[in-house]
Amino acid sequence: MTERRDVRIEVPVLARVEGEGALSLEVRDGRIERLQLRIYEPPRLFEKFLEGRGHEEIPDAVARICGICPVAYQMSAVAALEQAMGVGIDDWVRRMRRVFYCGEWLQSHALHIHLLAAPDFLGYDSVVEMAKGHPDLVRRGLRLQALGNDLIALFGGRSVHPVGACVGGFHHAPTVAAVAAMRTRLNDAQEDARALLDWALALPVPDSDQDFVSVALRHPQDYAMAEGCIVSDRGLDIGAEAFEAHFRELQVPHSTALHALLHDEPYMVGPLARLNLNHERLPEALRERLLAAGLRLPSRNPFHSLIARAAEIAFIVGEAARLLADYAEPPLPAAAVTPRAGMGFGATEAPRGLLWHRYEVDDAGHVRSARIVPPTSQNQARIEADLRQSLELLGLDQPDEALRLRGEQVIRSYDPCISCATHFLRLDVRRR
């Protein structure tokens, strides 16, 4: 006997993820036969918009791809363009770009943990409802997010779609006084960062033991952000120029959101993948705090992504303060750029994971072709695999409402940053 239940469920507050989609399940004998996360976001064709534009336009243009991760798009773009045109950057630029990136990680992670994910774990439908019972938690999140925004604005001129980055460095350098004031705020924020990590480590996250591939940048000395090789826990270790030889994007019939595979296998990018592959690059005190709380790395539980974000906040607040400790204004905030024809590749770690760019430019430094592979695209196939395993673990005999809530929780744990998550989930379950 076949039972068909077609349920449309509206979640009015799911601005906690961006976009809209539908999850279809076909269940036979207590197992999922078919699972599809269907996304309907129309193509934006952004790469085509970049063709013909000069190198000086690209950083500001790609910042418009994402209002939450503009720095990531700028940093991957300038890295690729600098390689294409043979532009070298000095140590000041390299360190200040890392500080710039710290700001983006901080504001994005603080937003996700406190406003988007925390209601799931504390039993609320929205952060507005949660704020009534946990006002101090929400205030902490807003303080950390504001600090991250201000750190971006220090170098970018503004926090949303910043305009300070350029090929070769920055258009302007902050004053010593402005940096000193920011460093004071960063030092003061370390108490909030430690309290957040303690809270995250004590949170009762769902149990889930999954075998997945982690992919992230890895740097010889630093916790990788804007530099490093692309590595996996299956032995991959390549430069950004070799990305296309190992990874491929594909269109699936049920979704306009691209999927990506590594050697034809789904993989995870993002905070947990970074932590799995780079945890020994964290400061010793932070590593010991994670170990003392019982977190064993590498982790096979995707829900530990929230803890990974909290650990990265604890790290980057101190890292930004450290990098600004001996700040001095440079003679010039950017290297000179002499356009030349070439092709360049850039890979950096956006808050949500690996972000890869490729540009071909002509003799005048105008873009002839561009390709961008964002982290959410790379996570799509992994999200479907996670949904399958998590829903089966929960129990497919559960009511549709329970399945929907767990499905949304899984999707939110990846913090999708483009309109390929769910604004509402229409759940169509076929049980046999």
Coordinates of C-alpha atoms in Angstrom, one line a residue:
M1 CA 0.0 0.0 0.0
T2 CA 1.4 3.4 -1.0
E3 CA 0.7 6.5 1.0
R4 CA 1.3 9.9 -0.6
R5 CA 1.4 13.0 1.6
D6 CA 2.0 16.3 -0.1
V7 CA 2.6 18.9 2.6
R8 CA 3.5 22.6 2.1
I9 CA 5.1 24.0 5.1
E10 CA 5.7 27.8 5.4
V11 CA 8.5 28.9 7.7
P12 CA 8.1 32.7 7.8
V13 CA 11.3 33.4 9.7
L14 CA 13.6 31.4 7.4
A15 CA 15.4 34.5 6.4
R16 CA 17.8 32.5 8.6
V17 CA 18.9 31.1 5.3
E18 CA 18.7 32.7 1.9
G19 CA 16.7 31.4 -1.0
E20 CA 13.9 29.0 -1.6
G21 CA 13.7 25.3 -2.3
A22 CA 11.9 22.0 -1.9
L23 CA 13.0 18.7 -0.5
S24 CA 11.6 15.6 -2.1
L25 CA 11.9 12.2 -0.5
E26 CA 10.8 8.8 -1.7
V27 CA 10.9 6.2 1.1
R28 CA 10.7 2.4 0.7
D29 CA 11.0 -0.1 3.5
G30 CA 12.3 2.6 5.9
R31 CA 15.1 3.8 3.5
I32 CA 15.4 6.7 1.2
E33 CA 15.3 5.7 -2.4
R34 CA 15.4 9.3 -3.8
L35 CA 16.3 12.6 -2.2
Q36 CA 16.5 15.9 -4.1
L37 CA 17.1 19.3 -2.8
R38 CA 15.5 21.4 -5.6
I39 CA 16.7 25.0 -6.0
Y40 CA 15.2 27.5 -8.4
E41 CA 17.6 30.5 -8.2
P42 CA 18.1 31.9 -11.8
P43 CA 21.6 32.1 -13.1
R44 CA 23.3 35.5 -12.4
L45 CA 25.9 35.2 -15.2
F46 CA 28.4 37.2 -13.1
E47 CA 31.5 35.8 -14.8
K48 CA 30.2 37.1 -18.2
F49 CA 29.7 40.6 -16.7
L50 CA 33.4 40.7 -15.9
E51 CA 34.6 40.2 -19.5
G52 CA 36.1 43.3 -21.0
R53 CA 36.5 45.1 -17.7
G54 CA 39.9 46.4 -16.5
H55 CA 41.8 44.8 -13.7
E56 CA 41.2 47.9 -11.5
E57 CA 37.4 47.3 -11.8
I58 CA 37.3 43.7 -10.8
P59 CA 37.8 43.9 -7.0
D60 CA 34.8 46.2 -6.6
A61 CA 32.7 44.3 -9.1
V62 CA 33.2 40.9 -7.6
A63 CA 32.4 42.3 -4.1
R64 CA 28.8 42.7 -5.3
I65 CA 28.5 38.9 -5.8
C66 CA 27.8 38.6 -2.0
G67 CA 26.9 41.1 0.6
I68 CA 28.1 38.8 3.4
C69 CA 31.4 37.6 1.8
P70 CA 32.6 40.5 -0.3
V71 CA 36.2 40.4 1.1
A72 CA 36.5 36.7 0.1
Y73 CA 35.6 37.5 -3.6
Q74 CA 38.0 40.4 -3.6
M75 CA 40.9 38.5 -2.1
S76 CA 40.5 35.5 -4.5
A77 CA 40.2 37.9 -7.4
V78 CA 43.3 40.0 -6.6
A79 CA 45.4 36.9 -6.0
A80 CA 44.5 35.6 -9.4
L81 CA 45.0 38.9 -11.2
E82 CA 48.3 39.5 -9.5
Q83 CA 49.5 36.1 -10.7
A84 CA 48.2 36.7 -14.2
M85 CA 50.1 40.1 -14.4
G86 CA 53.2 39.1 -12.4
V87 CA 52.4 41.6 -9.5
G88 CA 54.3 40.9 -6.3
I89 CA 53.0 42.1 -2.9
D90 CA 55.1 43.0 0.1
D91 CA 54.8 41.7 3.7
W92 CA 52.7 44.6 4.8
V93 CA 50.0 43.9 2.2
R94 CA 50.1 40.2 3.0
R95 CA 49.5 40.8 6.7
M96 CA 46.9 43.5 6.3
R97 CA 44.9 41.4 3.9
R98 CA 44.9 38.7 6.6
V99 CA 43.5 41.3 9.0
F100 CA 40.9 42.4 6.5
Y101 CA 39.9 38.7 6.1
C102 CA 39.7 38.3 9.9
G103 CA 37.0 41.0 9.8
E104 CA 34.9 39.1 7.3
W105 CA 35.2 35.7 9.2
L106 CA 34.3 37.5 12.4
Q107 CA 31.1 39.2 11.2
S108 CA 29.9 36.2 9.2
H109 CA 30.5 33.6 11.9
A110 CA 29.0 35.8 14.6
L111 CA 25.9 36.4 12.4
H112 CA 25.5 32.7 11.7
I113 CA 26.0 31.4 15.2
H114 CA 23.9 33.8 17.1
L115 CA 21.2 34.8 14.7
L116 CA 20.8 31.9 12.3
A117 CA 21.8 28.7 14.0
A118 CA 21.3 29.3 17.7
P119 CA 17.5 29.2 17.5
D120 CA 17.7 25.7 16.1
F121 CA 19.6 24.4 19.2
L122 CA 17.7 26.4 21.8
G123 CA 14.2 25.6 20.5
Y124 CA 13.1 28.9 19.0
D125 CA 11.6 29.7 15.6
S126 CA 13.5 33.0 15.3
V127 CA 16.2 35.1 16.9
V128 CA 13.5 37.6 17.8
E129 CA 11.8 35.0 20.0
M130 CA 15.2 33.7 21.3
A131 CA 16.2 37.2 22.3
K132 CA 13.4 37.3 24.9
G133 CA 14.9 34.3 26.7
H134 CA 18.5 34.8 25.9
P135 CA 19.1 38.6 25.5
D136 CA 22.8 38.4 26.5
L137 CA 23.5 35.8 23.9
V138 CA 22.0 37.9 21.1
R139 CA 23.8 41.1 22.4
R140 CA 27.1 39.2 22.3
G141 CA 26.5 38.1 18.7
L142 CA 25.7 41.7 17.7
R143 CA 28.8 43.0 19.4
L144 CA 31.1 40.5 17.6
Q145 CA 29.4 41.1 14.3
A146 CA 29.7 44.9 14.6
L147 CA 33.4 44.5 15.5
G148 CA 33.9 42.4 12.3
N149 CA 32.1 44.9 10.2
D150 CA 34.2 47.7 11.6
L151 CA 37.4 45.8 11.0
I152 CA 36.4 45.3 7.3
A153 CA 35.6 49.1 7.1
L154 CA 39.1 49.9 8.5
F155 CA 40.7 48.7 5.3
G156 CA 37.7 48.6 3.0
G157 CA 36.2 52.1 3.6
R158 CA 32.9 50.4 4.4
S159 CA 31.8 47.0 5.6
V160 CA 29.2 46.1 2.9
H161 CA 30.8 45.8 -0.6
P162 CA 34.1 47.4 0.6
V163 CA 36.0 49.5 -1.9
G164 CA 39.5 49.6 -0.3
A165 CA 41.1 46.5 -1.9
C166 CA 43.0 46.7 -5.3
V167 CA 45.4 44.6 -7.3
G168 CA 48.7 45.0 -5.5
G169 CA 47.3 45.9 -2.1
F170 CA 45.0 48.6 -0.8
H171 CA 44.0 52.1 -2.1
H172 CA 44.6 53.6 1.3
A173 CA 46.3 52.6 4.6
P174 CA 44.6 53.2 7.9
T175 CA 46.2 55.7 10.3
V176 CA 48.1 54.5 13.3
A177 CA 45.5 56.1 15.6
A178 CA 42.6 54.2 13.9
V179 CA 44.5 50.9 14.1
A180 CA 45.4 51.5 17.8
A181 CA 41.7 52.1 18.6
M182 CA 40.7 48.9 16.7
R183 CA 43.4 46.8 18.5
T184 CA 41.9 48.0 21.8
R185 CA 38.5 46.8 20.8
L186 CA 39.9 43.4 19.6
N187 CA 41.7 42.9 22.9
D188 CA 38.5 43.7 24.8
A189 CA 36.5 41.3 22.5
Q190 CA 38.6 38.3 23.5
E191 CA 36.4 37.8 26.6
D192 CA 33.3 37.6 24.4
A193 CA 35.1 35.2 22.0
R194 CA 36.1 32.8 24.9
A195 CA 32.6 32.9 26.3
L196 CA 31.2 32.1 22.9
L197 CA 33.5 29.1 22.5
D198 CA 32.5 27.8 26.0
W199 CA 28.9 28.1 25.1
A200 CA 29.3 26.4 21.8
L201 CA 31.2 23.5 23.3
A202 CA 28.5 22.9 25.9
L203 CA 25.7 23.0 23.3
P204 CA 23.9 19.6 22.8
V205 CA 24.4 19.2 19.1
P206 CA 22.8 16.1 17.3
D207 CA 25.0 13.0 17.1
S208 CA 26.1 12.2 13.6
D209 CA 29.0 10.0 12.4
Q210 CA 29.5 10.5 8.7
D211 CA 32.4 9.6 6.4
F212 CA 32.9 12.7 4.3
V213 CA 35.8 14.3 2.4
S214 CA 37.2 17.6 3.9
V215 CA 38.8 20.1 1.5
A216 CA 40.5 23.4 2.5
L217 CA 43.6 25.5 2.0
R218 CA 46.6 24.6 4.0
H219 CA 49.6 26.9 4.7
P220 CA 53.0 25.7 5.9
Q221 CA 52.8 27.8 9.1
D222 CA 49.5 29.7 9.4
Y223 CA 45.9 28.7 9.9
A224 CA 45.1 29.1 6.2
M225 CA 43.0 32.1 5.1
A226 CA 44.2 33.8 2.0
E227 CA 47.2 31.7 1.0
G228 CA 48.1 28.0 0.8
C229 CA 47.7 24.8 -1.2
I230 CA 44.4 23.1 -1.7
V231 CA 44.4 19.8 0.3
S232 CA 42.0 17.1 1.3
D233 CA 42.0 14.4 3.9
R234 CA 42.3 11.9 1.1
G235 CA 45.7 13.0 0.0
L236 CA 45.0 15.8 -2.4
D237 CA 47.7 18.6 -2.3
I238 CA 47.7 21.0 -5.3
G239 CA 48.1 24.6 -6.2
A240 CA 45.2 26.7 -7.3
E241 CA 46.2 26.3 -10.9
A242 CA 45.5 22.6 -10.8
F243 CA 41.9 22.9 -9.4
E244 CA 40.2 22.2 -12.7
A245 CA 42.1 19.0 -13.2
H246 CA 40.6 17.5 -10.0
F247 CA 37.3 19.2 -9.3
R248 CA 34.4 19.5 -11.6
E249 CA 31.1 21.4 -11.5
L250 CA 28.0 19.8 -12.9
Q251 CA 24.4 20.7 -13.5
V252 CA 21.8 18.4 -12.1
P253 CA 18.3 18.2 -13.5
H254 CA 16.4 19.0 -10.3
S255 CA 18.3 22.2 -9.4
T256 CA 19.8 25.4 -10.9
A257 CA 22.4 25.4 -8.2
L258 CA 25.6 23.7 -9.4
H259 CA 27.0 20.7 -7.7
A260 CA 30.8 20.1 -7.4
L261 CA 32.7 16.8 -7.1
L262 CA 36.3 16.0 -6.2
H263 CA 37.3 12.9 -8.3
D264 CA 33.6 12.3 -8.8
E265 CA 32.8 12.3 -5.0
P266 CA 31.0 15.0 -2.9
Y267 CA 33.1 16.9 -0.5
M268 CA 32.8 19.4 2.3
V269 CA 34.3 22.9 2.4
G270 CA 33.9 25.4 5.2
P271 CA 34.8 25.9 8.9
L272 CA 34.7 22.2 9.9
A273 CA 36.7 21.1 6.9
R274 CA 39.3 23.8 7.7
L275 CA 39.4 22.8 11.3
N276 CA 39.8 19.1 10.4
L277 CA 42.7 19.9 8.1
N278 CA 44.4 22.7 10.0
H279 CA 43.6 22.3 13.7
E280 CA 47.3 21.9 14.6
R281 CA 47.9 25.4 13.2
L282 CA 45.8 26.9 16.0
P283 CA 47.4 28.4 19.1
E284 CA 48.2 25.7 21.7
A285 CA 45.9 27.1 24.3
L286 CA 43.0 27.0 21.9
R287 CA 43.8 23.4 20.8
E288 CA 43.9 22.4 24.5
R289 CA 40.6 24.0 25.1
L290 CA 38.9 22.0 22.3
L291 CA 40.5 18.8 23.5
A292 CA 39.5 19.4 27.2
A293 CA 35.9 19.8 26.0
G294 CA 36.0 16.4 24.4
L295 CA 36.1 17.5 20.7
R296 CA 38.2 15.0 18.8
L297 CA 39.6 16.2 15.5
P298 CA 39.2 15.5 12.8
S299 CA 35.5 15.4 13.4
R300 CA 33.0 13.2 11.5
N301 CA 30.0 15.1 12.8
P302 CA 28.8 17.9 10.4
F303 CA 26.9 19.6 13.2
H304 CA 30.3 20.4 14.7
S305 CA 30.5 23.2 12.1
L306 CA 29.0 25.5 14.7
I307 CA 31.8 24.7 17.1
A308 CA 34.3 25.2 14.3
R309 CA 33.0 28.7 13.7
A310 CA 33.2 29.5 17.4
A311 CA 36.8 28.2 17.5
E312 CA 37.7 30.3 14.5
I313 CA 36.2 33.4 16.1
A314 CA 38.3 32.8 19.2
F315 CA 41.3 32.5 16.9
I316 CA 40.8 35.4 14.6
V317 CA 40.1 38.0 17.3
G318 CA 43.5 37.3 18.8
E319 CA 45.1 36.9 15.3
A320 CA 43.9 40.3 14.1
A321 CA 45.2 41.9 17.3
R322 CA 48.5 40.2 16.9
L323 CA 49.0 41.3 13.3
L324 CA 48.1 44.9 14.2
A325 CA 50.4 45.1 17.2
D326 CA 53.4 46.6 15.4
Y327 CA 51.4 48.5 12.8
A328 CA 53.0 51.3 10.8
E329 CA 51.8 53.1 7.8
P330 CA 53.7 52.0 4.7
P331 CA 55.3 54.4 2.1
L332 CA 52.8 53.0 -0.4
P333 CA 49.8 50.7 0.4
A334 CA 49.9 48.9 -3.0
A335 CA 52.5 47.7 -5.4
A336 CA 52.7 49.2 -8.9
V337 CA 50.8 47.3 -11.6
T338 CA 52.0 47.0 -15.2
P339 CA 49.3 45.2 -17.1
R340 CA 50.4 42.2 -19.3
A341 CA 48.6 39.3 -20.8
G342 CA 48.4 36.1 -18.8
M343 CA 46.2 33.7 -16.8
G344 CA 46.1 33.6 -13.0
F345 CA 44.4 31.5 -10.3
G346 CA 43.4 32.5 -6.8
A347 CA 42.0 30.4 -4.0
T348 CA 41.2 31.7 -0.5
E349 CA 39.0 30.6 2.4
A350 CA 35.7 32.4 2.5
P351 CA 33.8 32.1 5.8
R352 CA 31.8 29.2 4.1
G353 CA 34.9 27.6 2.6
L354 CA 37.2 27.4 -0.4
L355 CA 36.6 30.1 -3.1
W356 CA 38.4 29.7 -6.4
H357 CA 38.9 32.2 -9.2
R358 CA 40.5 32.0 -12.6
Y359 CA 41.1 35.0 -14.9
E360 CA 42.6 35.5 -18.3
V361 CA 43.7 39.0 -19.1
D362 CA 45.0 40.7 -22.3
D363 CA 47.9 43.1 -22.7
A364 CA 45.9 46.0 -21.3
G365 CA 44.8 44.1 -18.2
H366 CA 41.3 43.6 -19.4
V367 CA 39.5 40.4 -18.5
R368 CA 39.1 38.0 -21.5
S369 CA 37.5 35.2 -19.5
A370 CA 36.7 34.5 -15.9
R371 CA 35.5 31.5 -13.8
I372 CA 34.4 31.6 -10.2
V373 CA 33.6 28.5 -8.0
P374 CA 32.0 29.6 -4.7
P375 CA 31.9 27.4 -1.6
T376 CA 28.1 26.9 -1.5
S377 CA 28.3 25.5 -5.0
Q378 CA 31.0 23.1 -3.8
N379 CA 28.9 22.0 -0.8
Q380 CA 25.6 21.3 -2.7
A381 CA 26.3 17.6 -3.3
R382 CA 27.6 17.1 0.2
I383 CA 24.4 18.8 1.6
E384 CA 22.3 16.2 -0.2
A385 CA 24.4 13.4 1.1
D386 CA 24.2 14.8 4.6
L387 CA 20.4 15.2 4.4
R388 CA 20.1 11.5 3.4
Q389 CA 22.2 10.3 6.3
S390 CA 20.8 12.6 8.9
L391 CA 17.2 11.9 8.0
E392 CA 17.7 8.2 8.0
L393 CA 19.4 8.5 11.4
L394 CA 16.5 10.5 12.8
G395 CA 14.0 7.9 11.5
L396 CA 12.0 8.1 8.4
D397 CA 8.8 7.1 10.4
Q398 CA 9.0 10.5 12.1
P399 CA 6.2 13.1 11.3
D400 CA 6.8 15.3 8.3
E401 CA 7.3 18.3 10.6
A402 CA 10.2 16.6 12.4
L403 CA 11.8 15.6 9.1
R404 CA 11.4 19.2 7.8
L405 CA 13.0 20.7 10.9
R406 CA 16.0 18.3 10.8
G407 CA 16.4 18.9 7.1
E408 CA 16.5 22.7 7.6
Q409 CA 18.9 22.3 10.5
V410 CA 21.2 20.2 8.3
I411 CA 21.1 22.8 5.5
R412 CA 21.6 25.7 7.9
S413 CA 24.7 24.0 9.4
Y414 CA 26.4 24.7 6.0
D415 CA 25.4 28.3 6.2
P416 CA 24.6 28.6 2.4
C417 CA 25.4 32.1 1.3
I418 CA 23.6 32.4 -2.0
S419 CA 20.0 31.9 -2.9
C420 CA 20.3 28.2 -3.0
A421 CA 19.2 27.4 0.5
T422 CA 15.6 27.2 1.7
H423 CA 13.4 30.2 2.4
F424 CA 10.7 27.6 2.9
L425 CA 10.8 23.9 2.4
R426 CA 7.9 22.2 0.7
L427 CA 8.2 18.6 1.8
D428 CA 6.8 16.0 -0.5
V429 CA 7.1 12.5 1.1
R430 CA 6.2 9.3 -0.6
R431 CA 6.1 6.4 1.8
R432 CA 6.0 2.8 0.6

